[in-house]
Short mmCIF file of C-alpha atoms and ligand atoms in Angstrom, two decimals:
data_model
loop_
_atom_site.label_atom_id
_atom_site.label_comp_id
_atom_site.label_asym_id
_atom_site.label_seq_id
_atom_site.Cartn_x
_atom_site.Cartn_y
_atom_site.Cartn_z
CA UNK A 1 113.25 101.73 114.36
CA UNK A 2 113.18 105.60 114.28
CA UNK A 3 111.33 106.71 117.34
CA UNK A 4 110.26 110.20 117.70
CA UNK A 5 108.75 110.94 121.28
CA UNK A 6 106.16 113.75 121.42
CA UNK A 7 108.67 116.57 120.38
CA UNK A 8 107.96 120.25 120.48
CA UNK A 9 110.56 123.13 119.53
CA UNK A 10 110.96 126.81 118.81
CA UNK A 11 113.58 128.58 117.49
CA UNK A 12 112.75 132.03 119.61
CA UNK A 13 109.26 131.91 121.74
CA UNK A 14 107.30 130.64 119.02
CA UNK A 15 106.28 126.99 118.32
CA UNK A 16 107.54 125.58 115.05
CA UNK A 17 106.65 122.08 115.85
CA UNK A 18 104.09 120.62 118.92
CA UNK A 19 104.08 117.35 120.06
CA UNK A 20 105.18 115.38 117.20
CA UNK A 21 104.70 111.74 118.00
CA UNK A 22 106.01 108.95 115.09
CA UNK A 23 107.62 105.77 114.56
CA UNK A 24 109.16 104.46 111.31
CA UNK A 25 110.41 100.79 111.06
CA UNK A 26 113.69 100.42 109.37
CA UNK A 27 113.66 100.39 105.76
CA UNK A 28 110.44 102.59 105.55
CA UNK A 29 109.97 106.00 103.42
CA UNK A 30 108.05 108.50 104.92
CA UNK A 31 106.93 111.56 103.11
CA UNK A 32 106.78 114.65 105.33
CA UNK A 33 104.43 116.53 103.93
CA UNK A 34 102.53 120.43 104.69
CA UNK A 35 102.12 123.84 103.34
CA UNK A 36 105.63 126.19 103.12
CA UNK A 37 106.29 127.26 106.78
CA UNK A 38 105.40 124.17 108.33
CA UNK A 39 107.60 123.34 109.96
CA UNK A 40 109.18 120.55 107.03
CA UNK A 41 112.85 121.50 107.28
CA UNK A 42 112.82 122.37 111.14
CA UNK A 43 112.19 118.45 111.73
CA UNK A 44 114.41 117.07 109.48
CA UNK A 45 116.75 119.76 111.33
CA UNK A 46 115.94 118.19 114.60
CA UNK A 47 116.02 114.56 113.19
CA UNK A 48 119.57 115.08 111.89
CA UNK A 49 120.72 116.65 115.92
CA UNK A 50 121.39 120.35 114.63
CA UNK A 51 118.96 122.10 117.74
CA UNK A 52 118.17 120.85 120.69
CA UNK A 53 114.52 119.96 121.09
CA UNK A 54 112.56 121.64 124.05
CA UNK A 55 110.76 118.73 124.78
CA UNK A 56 110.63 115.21 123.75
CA UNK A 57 113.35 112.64 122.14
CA UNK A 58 114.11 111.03 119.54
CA UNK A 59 115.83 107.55 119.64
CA UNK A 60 117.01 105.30 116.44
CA UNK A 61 116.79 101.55 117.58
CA UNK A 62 118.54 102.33 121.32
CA UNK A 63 120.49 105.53 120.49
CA UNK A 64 119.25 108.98 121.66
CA UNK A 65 119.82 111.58 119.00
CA UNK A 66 121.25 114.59 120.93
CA UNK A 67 121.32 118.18 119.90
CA UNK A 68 124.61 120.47 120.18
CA UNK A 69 124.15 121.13 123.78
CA UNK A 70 125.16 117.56 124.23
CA UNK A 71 126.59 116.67 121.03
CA UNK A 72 129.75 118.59 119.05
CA UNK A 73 129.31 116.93 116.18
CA UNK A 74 126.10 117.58 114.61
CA UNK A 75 124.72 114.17 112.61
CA UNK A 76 125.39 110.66 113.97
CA UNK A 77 127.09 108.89 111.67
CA UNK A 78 124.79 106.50 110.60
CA UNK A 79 122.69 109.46 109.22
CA UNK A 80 122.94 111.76 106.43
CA UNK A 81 121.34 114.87 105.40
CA UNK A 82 121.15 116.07 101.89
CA UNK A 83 119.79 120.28 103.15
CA UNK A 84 117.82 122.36 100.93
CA UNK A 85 121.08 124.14 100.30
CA UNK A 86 123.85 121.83 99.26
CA UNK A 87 127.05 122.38 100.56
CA UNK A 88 129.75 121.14 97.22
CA UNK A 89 132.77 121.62 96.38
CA UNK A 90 132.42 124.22 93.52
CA UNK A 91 136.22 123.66 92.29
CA UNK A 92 136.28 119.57 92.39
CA UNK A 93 134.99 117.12 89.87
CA UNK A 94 131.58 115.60 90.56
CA UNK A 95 133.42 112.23 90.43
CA UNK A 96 135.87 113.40 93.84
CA UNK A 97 132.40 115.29 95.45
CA UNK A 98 130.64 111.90 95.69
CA UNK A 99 133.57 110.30 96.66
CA UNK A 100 134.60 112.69 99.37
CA UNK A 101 133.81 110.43 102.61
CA UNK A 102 135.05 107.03 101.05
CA UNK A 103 137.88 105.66 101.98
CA UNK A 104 141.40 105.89 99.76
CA UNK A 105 142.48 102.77 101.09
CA UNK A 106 141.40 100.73 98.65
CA UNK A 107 141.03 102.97 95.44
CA UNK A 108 139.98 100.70 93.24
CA UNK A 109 136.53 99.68 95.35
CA UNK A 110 135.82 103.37 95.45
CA UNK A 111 136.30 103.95 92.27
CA UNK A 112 133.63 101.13 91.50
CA UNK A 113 131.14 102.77 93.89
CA UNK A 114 131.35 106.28 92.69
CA UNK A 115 130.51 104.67 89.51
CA UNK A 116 127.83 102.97 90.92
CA UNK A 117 125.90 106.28 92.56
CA UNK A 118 127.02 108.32 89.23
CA UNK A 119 124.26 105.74 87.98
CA UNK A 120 121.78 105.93 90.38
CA UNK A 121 121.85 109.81 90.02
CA UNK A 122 121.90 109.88 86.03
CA UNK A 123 125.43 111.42 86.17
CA UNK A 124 127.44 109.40 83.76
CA UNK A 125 128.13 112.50 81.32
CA UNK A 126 129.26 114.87 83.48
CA UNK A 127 131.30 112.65 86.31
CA UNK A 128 134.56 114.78 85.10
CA UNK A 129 132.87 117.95 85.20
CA UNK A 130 133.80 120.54 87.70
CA UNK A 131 130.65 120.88 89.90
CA UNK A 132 130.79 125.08 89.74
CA UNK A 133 129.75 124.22 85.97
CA UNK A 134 127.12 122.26 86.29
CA UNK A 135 123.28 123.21 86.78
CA UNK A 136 121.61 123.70 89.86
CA UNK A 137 119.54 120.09 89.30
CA UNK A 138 123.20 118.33 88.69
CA UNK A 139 124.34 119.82 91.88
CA UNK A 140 121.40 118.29 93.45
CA UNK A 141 121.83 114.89 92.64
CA UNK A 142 125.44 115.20 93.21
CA UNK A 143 124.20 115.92 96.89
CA UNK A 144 122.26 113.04 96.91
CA UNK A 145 125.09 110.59 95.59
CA UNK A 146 127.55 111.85 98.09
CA UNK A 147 124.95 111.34 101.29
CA UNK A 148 124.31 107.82 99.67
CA UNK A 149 128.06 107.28 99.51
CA UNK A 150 128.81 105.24 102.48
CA UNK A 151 124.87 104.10 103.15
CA UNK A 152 123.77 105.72 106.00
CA UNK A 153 120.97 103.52 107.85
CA UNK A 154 119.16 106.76 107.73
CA UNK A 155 118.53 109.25 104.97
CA UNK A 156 117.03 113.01 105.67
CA UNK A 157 116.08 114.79 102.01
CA UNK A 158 114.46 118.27 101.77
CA UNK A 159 112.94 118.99 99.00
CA UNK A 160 115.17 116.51 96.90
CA UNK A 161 114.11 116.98 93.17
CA UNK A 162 112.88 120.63 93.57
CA UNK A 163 116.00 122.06 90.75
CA UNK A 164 115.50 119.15 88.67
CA UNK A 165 114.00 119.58 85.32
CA UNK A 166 110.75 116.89 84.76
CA UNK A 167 112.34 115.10 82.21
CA UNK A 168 115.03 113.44 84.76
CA UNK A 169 112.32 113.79 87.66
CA UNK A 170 110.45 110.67 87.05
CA UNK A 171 113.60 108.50 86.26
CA UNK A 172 115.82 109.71 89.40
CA UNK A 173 112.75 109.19 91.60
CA UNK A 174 112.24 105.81 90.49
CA UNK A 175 116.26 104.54 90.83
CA UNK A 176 116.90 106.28 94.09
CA UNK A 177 113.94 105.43 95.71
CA UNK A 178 114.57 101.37 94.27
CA UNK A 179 117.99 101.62 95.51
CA UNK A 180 117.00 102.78 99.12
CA UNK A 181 114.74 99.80 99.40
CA UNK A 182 116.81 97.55 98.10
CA UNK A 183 119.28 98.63 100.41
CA UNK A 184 116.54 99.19 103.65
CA UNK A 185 117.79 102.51 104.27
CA UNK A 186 115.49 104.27 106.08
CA UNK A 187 114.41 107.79 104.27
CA UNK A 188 112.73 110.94 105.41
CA UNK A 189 111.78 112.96 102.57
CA UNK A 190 110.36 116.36 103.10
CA UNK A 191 108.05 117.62 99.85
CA UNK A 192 105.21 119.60 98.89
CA UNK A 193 105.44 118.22 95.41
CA UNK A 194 103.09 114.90 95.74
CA UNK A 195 104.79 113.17 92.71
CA UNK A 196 108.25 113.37 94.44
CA UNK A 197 106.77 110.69 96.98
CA UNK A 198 102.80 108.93 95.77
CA UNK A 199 104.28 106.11 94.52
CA UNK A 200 107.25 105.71 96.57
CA UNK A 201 106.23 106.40 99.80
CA UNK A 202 104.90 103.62 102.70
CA UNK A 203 103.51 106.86 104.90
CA UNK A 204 102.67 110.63 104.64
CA UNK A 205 102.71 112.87 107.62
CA UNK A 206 101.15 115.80 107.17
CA UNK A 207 102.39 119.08 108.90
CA UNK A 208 99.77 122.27 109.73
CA UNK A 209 101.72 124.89 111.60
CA UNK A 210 103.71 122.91 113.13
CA UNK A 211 101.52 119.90 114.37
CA UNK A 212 100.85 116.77 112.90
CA UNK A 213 97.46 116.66 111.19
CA UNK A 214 97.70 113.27 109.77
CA UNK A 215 99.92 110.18 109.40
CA UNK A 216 99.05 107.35 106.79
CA UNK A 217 99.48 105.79 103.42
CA UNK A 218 99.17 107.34 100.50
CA UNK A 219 96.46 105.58 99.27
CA UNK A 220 94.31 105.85 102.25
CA UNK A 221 95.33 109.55 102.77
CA UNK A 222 94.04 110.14 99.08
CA UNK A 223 91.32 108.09 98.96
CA UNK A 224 89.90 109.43 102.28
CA UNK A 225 91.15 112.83 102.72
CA UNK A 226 90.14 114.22 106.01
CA UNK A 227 91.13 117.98 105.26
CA UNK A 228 91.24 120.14 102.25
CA UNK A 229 94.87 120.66 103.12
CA UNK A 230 95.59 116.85 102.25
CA UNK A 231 92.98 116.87 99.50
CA UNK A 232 95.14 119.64 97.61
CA UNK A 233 98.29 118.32 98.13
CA UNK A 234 97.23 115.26 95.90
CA UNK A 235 94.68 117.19 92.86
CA UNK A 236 92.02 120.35 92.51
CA UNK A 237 89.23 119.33 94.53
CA UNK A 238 85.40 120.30 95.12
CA UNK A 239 83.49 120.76 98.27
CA UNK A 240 79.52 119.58 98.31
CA UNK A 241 77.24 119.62 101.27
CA UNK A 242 75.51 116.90 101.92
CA UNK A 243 72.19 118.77 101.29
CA UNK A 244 73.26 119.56 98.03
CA UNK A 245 74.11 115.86 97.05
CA UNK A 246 71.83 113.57 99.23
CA UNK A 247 68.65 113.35 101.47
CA UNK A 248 70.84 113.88 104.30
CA UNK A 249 69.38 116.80 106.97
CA UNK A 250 72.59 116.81 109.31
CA UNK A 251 75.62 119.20 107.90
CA UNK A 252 78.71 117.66 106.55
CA UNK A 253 80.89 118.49 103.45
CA UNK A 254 82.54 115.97 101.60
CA UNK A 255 85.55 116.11 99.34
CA UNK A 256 85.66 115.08 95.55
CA UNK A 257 87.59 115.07 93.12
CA UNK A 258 87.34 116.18 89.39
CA UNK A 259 87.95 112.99 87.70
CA UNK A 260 85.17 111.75 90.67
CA UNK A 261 82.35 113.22 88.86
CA UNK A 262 80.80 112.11 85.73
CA UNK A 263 78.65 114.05 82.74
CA UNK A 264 75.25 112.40 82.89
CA UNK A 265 71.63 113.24 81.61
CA UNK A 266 69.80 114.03 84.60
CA UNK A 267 71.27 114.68 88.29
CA UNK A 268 70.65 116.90 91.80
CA UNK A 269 73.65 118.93 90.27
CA UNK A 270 73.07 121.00 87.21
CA UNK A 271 75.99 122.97 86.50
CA UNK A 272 76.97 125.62 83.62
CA UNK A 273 79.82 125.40 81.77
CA UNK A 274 82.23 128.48 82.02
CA UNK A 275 85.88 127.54 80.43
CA UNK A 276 87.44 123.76 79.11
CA UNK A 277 91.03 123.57 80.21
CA UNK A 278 93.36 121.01 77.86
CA UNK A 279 95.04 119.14 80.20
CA UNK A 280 96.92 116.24 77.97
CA UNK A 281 94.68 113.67 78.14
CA UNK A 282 91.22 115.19 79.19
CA UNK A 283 89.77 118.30 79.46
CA UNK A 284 89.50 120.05 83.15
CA UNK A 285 85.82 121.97 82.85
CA UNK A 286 85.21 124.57 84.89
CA UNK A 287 81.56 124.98 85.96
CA UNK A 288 79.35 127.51 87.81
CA UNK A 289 77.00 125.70 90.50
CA UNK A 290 75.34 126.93 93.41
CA UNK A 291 77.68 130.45 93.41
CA UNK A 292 80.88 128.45 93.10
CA UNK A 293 83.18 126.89 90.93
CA UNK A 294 83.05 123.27 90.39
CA UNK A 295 85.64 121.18 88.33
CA UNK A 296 85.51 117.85 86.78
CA UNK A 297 87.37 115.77 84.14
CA UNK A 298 85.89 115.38 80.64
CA UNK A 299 87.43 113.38 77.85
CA UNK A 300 85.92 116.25 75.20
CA UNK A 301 85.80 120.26 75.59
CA UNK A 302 82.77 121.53 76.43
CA UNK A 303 80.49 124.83 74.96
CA UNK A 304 80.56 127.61 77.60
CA UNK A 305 77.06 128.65 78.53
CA UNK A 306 75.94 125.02 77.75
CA UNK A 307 73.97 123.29 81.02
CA UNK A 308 74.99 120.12 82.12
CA UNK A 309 74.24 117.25 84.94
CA UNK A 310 77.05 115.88 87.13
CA UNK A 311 77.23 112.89 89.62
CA UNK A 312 78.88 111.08 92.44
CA UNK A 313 79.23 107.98 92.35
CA UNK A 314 77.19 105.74 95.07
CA UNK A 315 80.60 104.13 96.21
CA UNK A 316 82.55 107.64 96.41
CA UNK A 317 79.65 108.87 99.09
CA UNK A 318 79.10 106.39 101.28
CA UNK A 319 82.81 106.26 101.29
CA UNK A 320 83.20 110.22 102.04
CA UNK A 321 80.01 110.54 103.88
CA UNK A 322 80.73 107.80 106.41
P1 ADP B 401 109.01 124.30 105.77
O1 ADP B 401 110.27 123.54 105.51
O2 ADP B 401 107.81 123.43 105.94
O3 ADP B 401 108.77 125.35 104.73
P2 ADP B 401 110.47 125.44 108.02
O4 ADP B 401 110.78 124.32 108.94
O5 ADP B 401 111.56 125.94 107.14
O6 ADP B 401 109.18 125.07 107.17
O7 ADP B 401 109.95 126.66 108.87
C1 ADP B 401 108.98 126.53 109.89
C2 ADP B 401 108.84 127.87 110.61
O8 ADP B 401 110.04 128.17 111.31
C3 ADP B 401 108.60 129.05 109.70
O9 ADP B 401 107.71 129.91 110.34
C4 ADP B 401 109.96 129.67 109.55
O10 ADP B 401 109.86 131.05 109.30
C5 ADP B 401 110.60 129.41 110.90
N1 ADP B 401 112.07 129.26 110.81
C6 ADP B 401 112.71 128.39 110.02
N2 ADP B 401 114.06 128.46 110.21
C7 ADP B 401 114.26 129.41 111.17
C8 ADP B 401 115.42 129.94 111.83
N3 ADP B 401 116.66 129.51 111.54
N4 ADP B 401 115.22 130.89 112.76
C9 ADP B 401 113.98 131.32 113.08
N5 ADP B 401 112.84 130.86 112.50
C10 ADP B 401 112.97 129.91 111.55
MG1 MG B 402 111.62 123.62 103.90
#
């Protein structure tokens, strides 16, 4: 188990990170997720030993990961850390990049395992490429082979598919995060891209300036999302009071989403239509109500000027509301 313990650090006299306070079981993904400047990267950083924390600690299973006050050599072994920035070989093959930590000793078992991650990574056509040729996403996943080379027991990605184009996106996504849990390798995987990690990961934590605003599933995270912050990470979302929705007297604002609201006859909400956005597979309407914009998901384009009705479902409030 991965045990952080209440850590806080700065990197001059301001706070990047206050009292962060987790535990992942072996084998788990967790998302770490939060606006740029949160603070992302710095715990990864910390995670992986390269600072030393100003309070708190962080153990895997019994060992205490130490910073470089205590440590020479930043990253225990058992971890690796594919940076935001990767660090290649420019004038090597992509083939002798992933296999620059295996052993030589028997060279025909390497061999079979740098063909092995050249699969995982989608790198078959380019293996004897020189690695100063290839594009920035191809670098990237030749970062991730080579930290997956000798499987660490823990894996630390920033931003891991942020130079690779969409069509390889949803394919790499889906083999390395397989092959991790087939494996049980343990993953941290810093994002702000929620398609990177919905589907794959077990938690979300979400970072606001530097604290921890949230830790959960994905599906309970979405499905109940406390904050805007979390709401947008996921979709567009609207805001309604509850006086503008219910009976209710007391104050409140709950959080819906566009595909959460549905064109009907008559409703509390009447709504004019200003622009129909094709989106694919529906339309995303734009609407003026009360002074604001409010969005929803329609299978057909709408008129602008035309007046319309929208509504929450029954089970969407007293979810929300509650
Ligand atoms: P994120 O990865 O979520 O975008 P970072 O961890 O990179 O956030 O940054 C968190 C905060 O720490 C930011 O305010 C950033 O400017 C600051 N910061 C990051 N790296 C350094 C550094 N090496 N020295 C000083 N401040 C830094
Ligand atoms: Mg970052």
């Amino acid at each position: 188990m991965l045990q952080v313990k209440n850590i806080s650090f700065s990197y001059h006299k301001e706070k990047v990170l206050e009292h962060i306070d987790f535990n992942i079981f072996r084998g788990d993904i967790l998302a770490i997720a939060g606006e740029s400047g949160s603070g992302k990267s710095t715990l990864l950083k910390l995670l992986y030993g390269e600072f030393d924390l100003d309070s708190g600690q962080i153990f895997w299973d019994k060992q205490e990961v130490l910073g470089p006050k205590y440590n020479l050599i930043t990253g225990p072994d058992y971890m690796k850390y594919v940076a935001q920035e990767f660090d290649l070989m420019p004038f090597t093959t992509v083939e002798n990049n992933i296999g620059k930590f295996l052993s030589n000793f028997y060279p025909e078992k390497k061999q079979h395992r740098i063909e092995e991650l050249i699969e995982i990574v989608e790198l078959e056509d380019v293996a004897k490429h020189k690695v100063k040729y290839l594009s920035g996403g191809q670098k990237q996943r030749v970062a991730l082979a080579r930290a997956l080379a000798k499987e660490p027991e823990i894996l630390l990605l920033d931003e891991p598919f942020s130079h690779i184009d969409n069509l390889k996106k949803q394919s790499l996504r889906r083999s390395l995060f397989k092959y991790l849990k087939e494996q049980k390798i343990t993953c941290l995987v810093a994002t702000h891209d929620k398609d990177d990690i919905i589907s794959y990961a077990d938690n979300i934590l979400f970072l606001h300036h530097g604290k921890s605003i949230a830790y959960n599933t994905p599906e309970q995270l979405y499905n109940t999302p406390k904050y805007n912050l979390i709401a947008s990470f996921f979709d567009e979302f609207n805001e309604f009071k509850y006086s503008e929705i219910s009976n209710l007297k007391k104050y409140g604002v709950i959080i819906v989403y566009p595909h959460e609201l549905k064109l009907v006859d008559s409703s509390t909400i009447k709504a004019t239509v200003k622009q129909s956005y094709f989106r694919g597979d529906h339309f995303l309407i734009q609407t003026a109500f009360n002074d604001r914009n409010i969005y929803f998901k329609n299978e057909h384009k709408l008129d602008n000027g035309q007046q319309i009705f929208l509504e929450i479902s029954k089970e969407i409030m007293d979810n929300r509301m509650s």
